[in-house]
Tab-separated table of C-alpha atoms in Angstrom:
chain	number	residue	atom	x	y	z
A	506	MET	CA	24.911	40.773	-76.724
A	507	THR	CA	23.945	37.191	-77.004
A	508	LYS	CA	20.739	35.663	-75.722
A	509	THR	CA	22.497	33.934	-72.834
A	510	GLN	CA	23.975	37.216	-71.634
A	511	MET	CA	20.570	38.885	-71.842
A	512	GLU	CA	18.996	36.104	-69.819
A	513	GLU	CA	21.738	36.350	-67.185
A	514	GLU	CA	21.223	40.108	-66.840
A	515	ASP	CA	17.460	39.615	-66.517
A	516	ALA	CA	18.025	37.036	-63.754
A	517	ARG	CA	20.368	39.453	-61.934
A	518	MET	CA	17.805	42.257	-62.127
A	519	GLN	CA	15.098	39.990	-60.740
A	520	ARG	CA	17.351	38.996	-57.853
A	521	ARG	CA	18.090	42.636	-57.050
A	522	ARG	CA	14.387	43.458	-57.137
A	523	SER	CA	13.583	40.550	-54.809
A	524	THR	CA	16.291	41.647	-52.358
A	525	ASP	CA	15.036	45.253	-52.507
A	526	THR	CA	11.461	44.139	-51.821
A	527	LYS	CA	12.642	42.000	-48.898
A	528	LYS	CA	14.552	44.948	-47.434
A	529	LYS	CA	11.529	47.210	-47.810
A	530	THR	CA	9.209	44.719	-46.130
A	531	TYR	CA	11.694	44.218	-43.301
A	532	GLU	CA	12.028	47.986	-42.792
A	533	ALA	CA	8.249	48.375	-42.818
A	534	ARG	CA	7.870	45.659	-40.198
A	535	THR	CA	10.563	47.159	-37.995
A	536	ARG	CA	8.915	50.585	-38.275
A	537	SER	CA	5.539	49.159	-37.299
A	538	ARG	CA	7.008	47.573	-34.199
A	539	LYS	CA	7.658	49.648	-31.123
A	540	PRO	CA	11.365	50.527	-31.052
A	541	LYS	CA	13.253	49.358	-27.992
A	542	ARG	CA	14.510	52.209	-25.905
A	543	LYS	CA	18.202	51.849	-25.261
A	544	TRP	CA	20.423	53.838	-22.995
A	545	LYS	CA	24.114	54.098	-22.513
A	546	ILE	CA	25.644	52.728	-19.336
A	547	LYS	CA	27.008	56.184	-18.585
A	548	THR	CA	23.562	57.748	-18.868
A	549	ALA	CA	22.112	55.133	-16.500
A	550	GLN	CA	24.857	55.892	-14.000
A	551	LYS	CA	24.172	59.618	-14.343
A	552	LEU	CA	20.482	58.955	-13.766
A	553	PHE	CA	21.137	57.053	-10.558
A	554	LEU	CA	23.589	59.689	-9.262
A	555	SER	CA	21.172	62.501	-10.056
A	556	PHE	CA	18.450	60.739	-8.099
A	557	LEU	CA	20.751	60.384	-5.088
A	558	LEU	CA	21.809	64.037	-5.330
A	559	SER	CA	18.193	65.148	-5.505
A	560	ILE	CA	17.449	63.241	-2.298
A	561	LEU	CA	20.458	64.825	-0.550
A	562	ILE	CA	19.536	68.306	-1.782
A	563	LEU	CA	15.870	68.125	-0.852
A	564	ARG	CA	16.365	66.350	2.488
A	565	PRO	CA	17.113	69.485	4.592
A	566	SER	CA	14.351	71.449	2.872
A	567	LEU	CA	11.694	68.865	3.738
A	568	ASP	CA	9.550	69.598	6.745
A	569	PRO	CA	9.472	66.691	9.286
A	570	GLN	CA	5.869	67.521	10.134
A	571	PHE	CA	4.917	67.345	6.460
A	572	PRO	CA	3.338	64.027	5.310
A	573	ILE	CA	5.832	61.492	3.995
A	574	ASP	CA	3.694	60.696	0.957
A	575	LEU	CA	3.877	64.267	-0.317
A	576	GLN	CA	7.604	64.409	0.327
A	577	PHE	CA	8.043	61.257	-1.749
A	578	GLN	CA	5.937	62.845	-4.497
A	579	LYS	CA	8.384	65.759	-4.655
A	580	LEU	CA	11.333	63.398	-4.999
A	581	SER	CA	9.589	61.335	-7.666
A	582	ALA	CA	8.750	64.505	-9.652
A	583	LEU	CA	12.394	65.529	-9.646
A	584	PHE	CA	13.414	62.019	-10.725
A	585	ARG	CA	10.902	62.126	-13.578
A	586	SER	CA	12.339	65.405	-14.831
A	587	HIS	CA	15.814	63.849	-15.018
A	588	LEU	CA	14.351	60.796	-16.714
A	589	PHE	CA	12.622	62.799	-19.462
A	590	SER	CA	15.722	64.895	-20.050
A	591	LEU	CA	17.744	61.735	-20.649
A	592	MET	CA	15.080	60.139	-22.830
A	593	ASN	CA	14.937	63.227	-25.059
A	594	ALA	CA	18.720	63.285	-25.525
A	595	SER	CA	20.171	63.239	-29.034
A	596	ASP	CA	21.009	60.004	-30.825
A	597	SER	CA	24.709	60.936	-30.979
A	598	GLU	CA	24.914	60.560	-27.193
A	599	LYS	CA	23.430	57.058	-27.423
A	600	GLU	CA	25.779	55.572	-30.027
A	601	ASP	CA	28.255	54.119	-27.485
A	602	THR	CA	27.751	50.966	-25.403
A	603	GLU	CA	23.978	50.494	-25.102
A	604	ILE	CA	21.797	48.651	-22.641
A	605	GLU	CA	18.160	47.587	-23.066
A	606	VAL	CA	15.602	49.039	-20.676
A	607	ILE	CA	14.097	46.159	-18.724
A	608	ALA	CA	10.781	46.489	-16.914
A	609	ILE	CA	11.188	46.638	-13.155
A	610	THR	CA	10.087	43.330	-11.729
A	611	PRO	CA	10.162	42.129	-8.116
A	612	ASN	CA	13.023	39.900	-7.083
A	613	GLU	CA	12.530	36.198	-6.489
A	614	GLU	CA	12.825	36.692	-2.730
A	615	ASN	CA	10.231	39.457	-2.763
A	616	SER	CA	7.901	37.344	-4.900
A	617	LYS	CA	8.308	34.434	-2.483
A	618	LEU	CA	7.520	36.706	0.454
A	619	MET	CA	4.453	38.035	-1.348
A	620	LYS	CA	3.260	34.494	-2.042
A	621	LYS	CA	3.779	33.518	1.605
A	622	GLU	CA	1.816	36.558	2.771
A	623	LYS	CA	-1.013	35.720	0.364
A	624	LYS	CA	-1.100	32.142	1.639
A	625	LYS	CA	-1.201	33.373	5.238
A	626	LYS	CA	-4.056	35.714	4.392
A	627	LYS	CA	-5.935	32.876	2.695
A	628	LYS	CA	-5.406	30.639	5.728
A	629	VAL	CA	-6.637	33.365	8.056
A	630	SER	CA	-9.675	33.971	5.847
A	631	LEU	CA	-10.431	30.223	5.767
A	632	LYS	CA	-10.145	30.011	9.548
A	633	ASP	CA	-12.477	32.972	9.960
A	634	ALA	CA	-14.918	31.408	7.495
A	635	GLU	CA	-14.825	28.108	9.406
A	636	LYS	CA	-15.533	29.940	12.664
A	637	LYS	CA	-18.463	31.795	11.139
A	638	GLY	CA	-19.766	28.867	9.082
A	639	GLY	CA	-22.357	26.299	10.114
A	640	VAL	CA	-22.741	22.651	9.111
A	641	CYS	CA	-26.025	20.876	8.326
A	642	TYR	CA	-26.470	17.102	8.227
A	643	MET	CA	-28.678	15.279	5.704
A	644	SER	CA	-29.639	11.796	6.857
A	645	ARG	CA	-31.031	10.822	3.442
A	646	ILE	CA	-30.044	11.825	-0.073
A	647	PRO	CA	-32.795	11.355	-2.688
A	648	PRO	CA	-31.982	9.146	-5.681
A	649	HIS	CA	-30.452	10.833	-8.749
A	650	MET	CA	-29.255	13.766	-6.617
A	651	ASP	CA	-25.572	14.704	-6.569
A	652	HIS	CA	-23.523	17.557	-5.111
A	653	VAL	CA	-24.076	19.783	-8.176
A	654	LYS	CA	-27.877	19.610	-7.977
A	655	LEU	CA	-27.813	19.952	-4.200
A	656	ARG	CA	-25.643	23.067	-4.412
A	657	HIS	CA	-27.919	24.522	-7.091
A	658	ILE	CA	-30.980	24.071	-4.852
A	659	LEU	CA	-29.487	25.178	-1.527
A	660	SER	CA	-27.525	28.132	-2.927
A	661	GLN	CA	-30.861	29.966	-3.256
A	662	PHE	CA	-31.011	30.271	0.542
A	663	GLY	CA	-27.393	31.249	1.293
A	664	ASP	CA	-23.720	30.974	0.483
A	665	ILE	CA	-22.467	27.367	0.494
A	666	GLN	CA	-18.817	26.642	1.237
A	667	ARG	CA	-18.433	22.859	0.991
A	668	ILE	CA	-20.531	19.736	0.375
A	669	PHE	CA	-19.692	16.123	1.103
A	670	LEU	CA	-21.917	13.177	0.154
A	671	ALA	CA	-21.098	9.693	1.451
A	672	PRO	CA	-21.456	7.080	-1.316
A	673	GLN	CA	-23.746	4.145	-0.673
A	674	ASP	CA	-22.347	0.650	-0.084
A	675	SER	CA	-21.930	-1.513	-3.169
A	676	SER	CA	-23.804	-4.370	-1.440
A	677	VAL	CA	-26.923	-2.185	-1.308
A	678	GLN	CA	-26.576	-1.079	-4.936
A	679	VAL	CA	-26.431	-4.624	-6.382
A	680	PRO	CA	-30.174	-5.418	-6.035
A	681	ALA	CA	-31.060	-2.126	-7.712
A	682	LYS	CA	-28.844	-2.949	-10.682
A	683	ARG	CA	-30.332	-6.421	-10.972
A	684	SER	CA	-33.816	-4.958	-10.993
A	685	ARG	CA	-32.880	-2.762	-13.987
A	686	GLY	CA	-32.811	0.352	-11.861
A	687	SER	CA	-30.670	3.440	-12.402
A	688	ARG	CA	-26.918	2.975	-12.358
A	689	ASP	CA	-26.176	6.511	-11.097
A	690	GLN	CA	-24.032	6.876	-8.009
A	691	ALA	CA	-26.274	6.676	-4.942
A	692	TYR	CA	-25.489	8.466	-1.667
A	693	SER	CA	-26.548	7.506	1.826
A	694	GLU	CA	-25.907	10.746	3.765
A	695	GLY	CA	-24.358	14.161	3.353
A	696	TRP	CA	-23.010	17.297	5.036
A	697	VAL	CA	-23.410	20.881	3.823
A	698	GLU	CA	-21.362	23.818	5.135
A	699	PHE	CA	-22.956	27.265	4.904
A	700	GLY	CA	-21.010	30.502	5.109
A	701	ASN	CA	-23.033	31.731	8.099
A	702	LYS	CA	-24.363	29.894	11.146
A	703	SER	CA	-27.617	31.811	11.233
A	704	VAL	CA	-28.298	30.937	7.587
A	705	ALA	CA	-27.602	27.255	8.271
A	706	LYS	CA	-29.998	27.240	11.250
A	707	ARG	CA	-32.702	29.029	9.278
A	708	VAL	CA	-32.377	26.674	6.295
A	709	ALA	CA	-32.498	23.562	8.516
A	710	ASN	CA	-35.570	24.768	10.411
A	711	MET	CA	-37.325	25.884	7.234
A	712	LEU	CA	-36.677	22.850	5.001
A	713	ASN	CA	-36.725	19.901	7.403
A	714	GLY	CA	-39.728	17.686	6.614
A	715	GLU	CA	-40.785	19.796	3.630
A	716	GLN	CA	-41.181	18.661	0.038
A	717	ILE	CA	-38.186	19.304	-2.218
A	718	GLY	CA	-40.375	20.442	-5.094
A	719	GLY	CA	-38.934	22.141	-8.143
A	720	LYS	CA	-39.865	20.843	-11.574
A	721	LYS	CA	-42.360	17.994	-11.641
A	722	ARG	CA	-40.208	16.116	-14.109
A	723	SER	CA	-37.387	15.824	-11.578
A	724	SER	CA	-37.014	12.412	-9.955
A	725	PHE	CA	-36.899	13.896	-6.427
A	726	TYR	CA	-39.904	16.240	-6.751
A	727	TYR	CA	-41.991	14.321	-4.170
A	728	ASP	CA	-39.094	13.549	-1.790
A	729	LEU	CA	-38.814	15.261	1.577
A	730	TRP	CA	-35.898	17.122	3.104
A	731	ASN	CA	-34.172	15.377	6.030
A	732	ILE	CA	-31.829	18.103	7.209
A	733	LYS	CA	-30.603	19.092	10.655
A	734	TYR	CA	-28.273	21.819	11.930
A	735	LEU	CA	-25.266	20.511	13.900
A	736	SER	CA	-24.399	22.959	16.650
A	737	LYS	CA	-20.713	23.269	17.666
A	738	PHE	CA	-19.759	21.029	14.757
A	739	LYS	CA	-16.943	22.057	12.421
A	740	TRP	CA	-15.810	20.724	9.077
A	741	ASP	CA	-12.535	19.570	10.655
A	742	ASP	CA	-14.522	17.213	12.891
A	743	LEU	CA	-16.025	15.626	9.792
A	744	THR	CA	-12.647	15.190	8.111
A	745	GLU	CA	-11.204	13.661	11.296
A	746	GLU	CA	-14.129	11.257	11.544
A	747	LEU	CA	-13.763	10.235	7.907
A	748	ALA	CA	-10.012	9.756	8.334
A	749	LEU	CA	-10.632	7.600	11.424
A	750	LYS	CA	-13.176	5.462	9.554
A	751	LYS	CA	-10.758	5.075	6.673
A	752	ALA	CA	-7.944	4.012	9.023
A	753	ILE	CA	-10.211	1.458	10.744
A	754	ARG	CA	-11.326	0.089	7.371
A	755	GLU	CA	-7.723	-0.209	6.188
A	756	GLN	CA	-6.747	-1.937	9.434
A	757	LYS	CA	-9.587	-4.446	9.070
A	758	LEU	CA	-8.576	-5.060	5.482
A	759	ALA	CA	-4.977	-5.691	6.547
A	760	VAL	CA	-6.114	-8.186	9.224
A	761	GLU	CA	-8.372	-10.006	6.750
A	762	LEU	CA	-5.600	-10.123	4.154
A	763	SER	CA	-3.098	-11.519	6.658
A	764	ALA	CA	-5.611	-14.210	7.726
A	765	ALA	CA	-6.295	-15.085	4.083
A	766	LYS	CA	-2.545	-15.334	3.412
A	767	ARG	CA	-2.099	-17.682	6.385
A	768	GLU	CA	-4.954	-19.891	5.143
A	769	ARG	CA	-3.490	-19.889	1.648
A	770	ASP	CA	-0.012	-20.861	2.905
A	771	PHE	CA	-1.475	-23.647	5.084
A	772	TYR	CA	-3.528	-24.972	2.169
A	773	LEU	CA	-0.528	-24.908	-0.188
A	774	SER	CA	1.651	-26.738	2.352
A	775	LYS	CA	-1.012	-29.449	2.713
A	776	VAL	CA	-1.293	-29.708	-1.063
A	777	ASP	CA	2.462	-30.234	-1.329
A	778	GLN	CA	2.323	-32.922	1.373
A	779	SER	CA	-0.530	-34.727	-0.374
A	780	ARG	CA	1.345	-34.620	-3.678
A	781	ALA	CA	4.459	-36.091	-2.043
A	782	LEU	CA	2.443	-38.888	-0.391
A	783	SER	CA	0.606	-39.680	-3.613
A	784	ALA	CA	3.950	-39.876	-5.457
A	785	ILE	CA	5.290	-42.319	-2.840
A	786	GLU	CA	2.177	-44.485	-3.127
A	787	GLU	CA	2.451	-44.537	-6.910
A	788	ARG	CA	6.070	-45.641	-6.717
A	789	LEU	CA	5.171	-48.465	-4.291
A	790	LYS	CA	2.339	-49.610	-6.545
A	791	LYS	CA	4.681	-49.695	-9.525
A	792	LYS	CA	7.180	-51.817	-7.559
A	793	GLN	CA	4.458	-54.250	-6.486
A	794	LYS	CA	3.279	-54.620	-10.091
A	795	ILE	CA	6.827	-55.350	-11.258
A	796	GLN	CA	7.312	-57.980	-8.526
A	797	LYS	CA	4.040	-59.697	-9.407
A	798	ASP	CA	4.960	-59.819	-13.069
A	799	SER	CA	8.451	-61.277	-12.401
A	800	GLY	CA	7.214	-63.974	-9.954
A	801	PRO	CA	8.223	-64.845	-6.349
A	802	VAL	CA	11.664	-63.649	-5.370
A	803	GLU	CA	13.794	-65.750	-2.955
A	804	LYS	CA	15.116	-64.067	0.113
A	805	VAL	CA	18.833	-63.458	0.011
A	806	ILE	CA	20.685	-64.511	3.185
A	807	ARG	CA	24.114	-63.019	3.448
A	808	HIS	CA	26.877	-64.570	5.659
A	809	PHE	CA	29.723	-62.475	6.969
A	810	PRO	CA	32.965	-63.996	8.470
A	811	GLN	CA	33.301	-63.300	12.186
A	812	THR	CA	36.294	-63.660	14.534
A	813	LYS	CA	35.968	-65.211	17.973
A	814	PRO	CA	36.193	-62.788	20.910
A	815	ILE	CA	39.347	-62.903	23.075
A	816	VAL	CA	37.491	-62.251	26.370
A	817	ALA	CA	35.557	-65.521	26.241
A	818	ASP	CA	38.783	-67.608	25.887
A	819	ALA	CA	40.389	-65.755	28.804
A	820	LYS	CA	37.466	-66.650	31.119
A	821	LYS	CA	37.749	-70.320	30.219
A	822	ASN	CA	41.550	-70.499	30.811
A	823	LYS	CA	41.405	-68.599	34.163
A	824	PRO	CA	42.535	-70.903	37.172
A	825	GLU	CA	39.938	-71.513	39.908
A	826	LEU	CA	40.302	-72.712	43.603
A	827	SER	CA	39.057	-76.174	44.461
A	828	ASP	CA	36.088	-76.785	46.773
A	829	ASP	CA	38.202	-78.668	49.402
A	830	ILE	CA	40.420	-75.683	50.003
A	831	LEU	CA	37.459	-73.411	50.472
A	832	ASP	CA	35.805	-75.798	52.962
A	833	ALA	CA	39.022	-76.028	54.937
A	834	VAL	CA	39.315	-72.263	55.115
A	835	PHE	CA	35.720	-71.412	56.003
A	836	GLY	CA	34.252	-74.569	57.464
A	837	GLY	CA	37.087	-75.861	59.735
A	838	SER	CA	37.145	-73.092	62.312
A	839	GLN	CA	33.873	-72.815	64.224
A	840	VAL	CA	33.162	-69.750	66.246
A	841	MET	CA	31.609	-70.176	69.732
A	842	TYR	CA	29.090	-67.736	71.052
């Protein structure tokens, strides 16, 4: 054998070894994985029919006074026995058309119904919480305090549902920024909803007018609580009030914008008029300069040929009665009275 043949045989052997190693690794991986249980279609049909038959067989034997849960347990036990018998069947029975066992999952309609029921339950729970909850009003929010710090402080006294802090006007914040003050968001007032009315009342009565305290390093250590319980006040009232204020603000903005647009349009129209007038004046000035440079210009008198009117000649040629005839007609006969 030549060297080339030897090298070719060595290459073939290496390829075979690589393929064998790949097969072994693949088999090892497949063994490590959990094998998928597969059934025949016929076996699945048999399973379903056996379950129906078991229900029909056991139905007359069941006692109507016996609890339904225990009756269902009997049926499920019989179904399990059929299931295990089919699962332990030989492989020769499973060689035909096979079907993968899929985990039983709820249908889309059932899942939608479940979601709707959960939402309804959440809504009911929220409504109950709103009925039981109480709202406290804070007329002043200390500087450097936000909803996170406020929740951390007040959660020591009871369960807090919601917090709303009204941001301060930008016109009030400008002087503070100019005076090199803090640029944190400042709040003018706030509302806190507790999970229980009694807790809200107790917290308002206990903290109102008291020092906030806490760590001495905190910026609101020496500030006082300004908190009051709002009886018969719900969170929906607050949201409605805020929505009304927002609508009024938007309406005012729309009115101001429309007025500004009208002023702008009027100003632009006047600007256009002034530009047109200034252009006319410039043209006239240019004409006057040209006339002065060229000297005095004689007036041009134009003559147009005119025909004599026919009516005037007719009046001149019209025959008239003499004065003697008129005197004879009117003056000769005198009327006696």
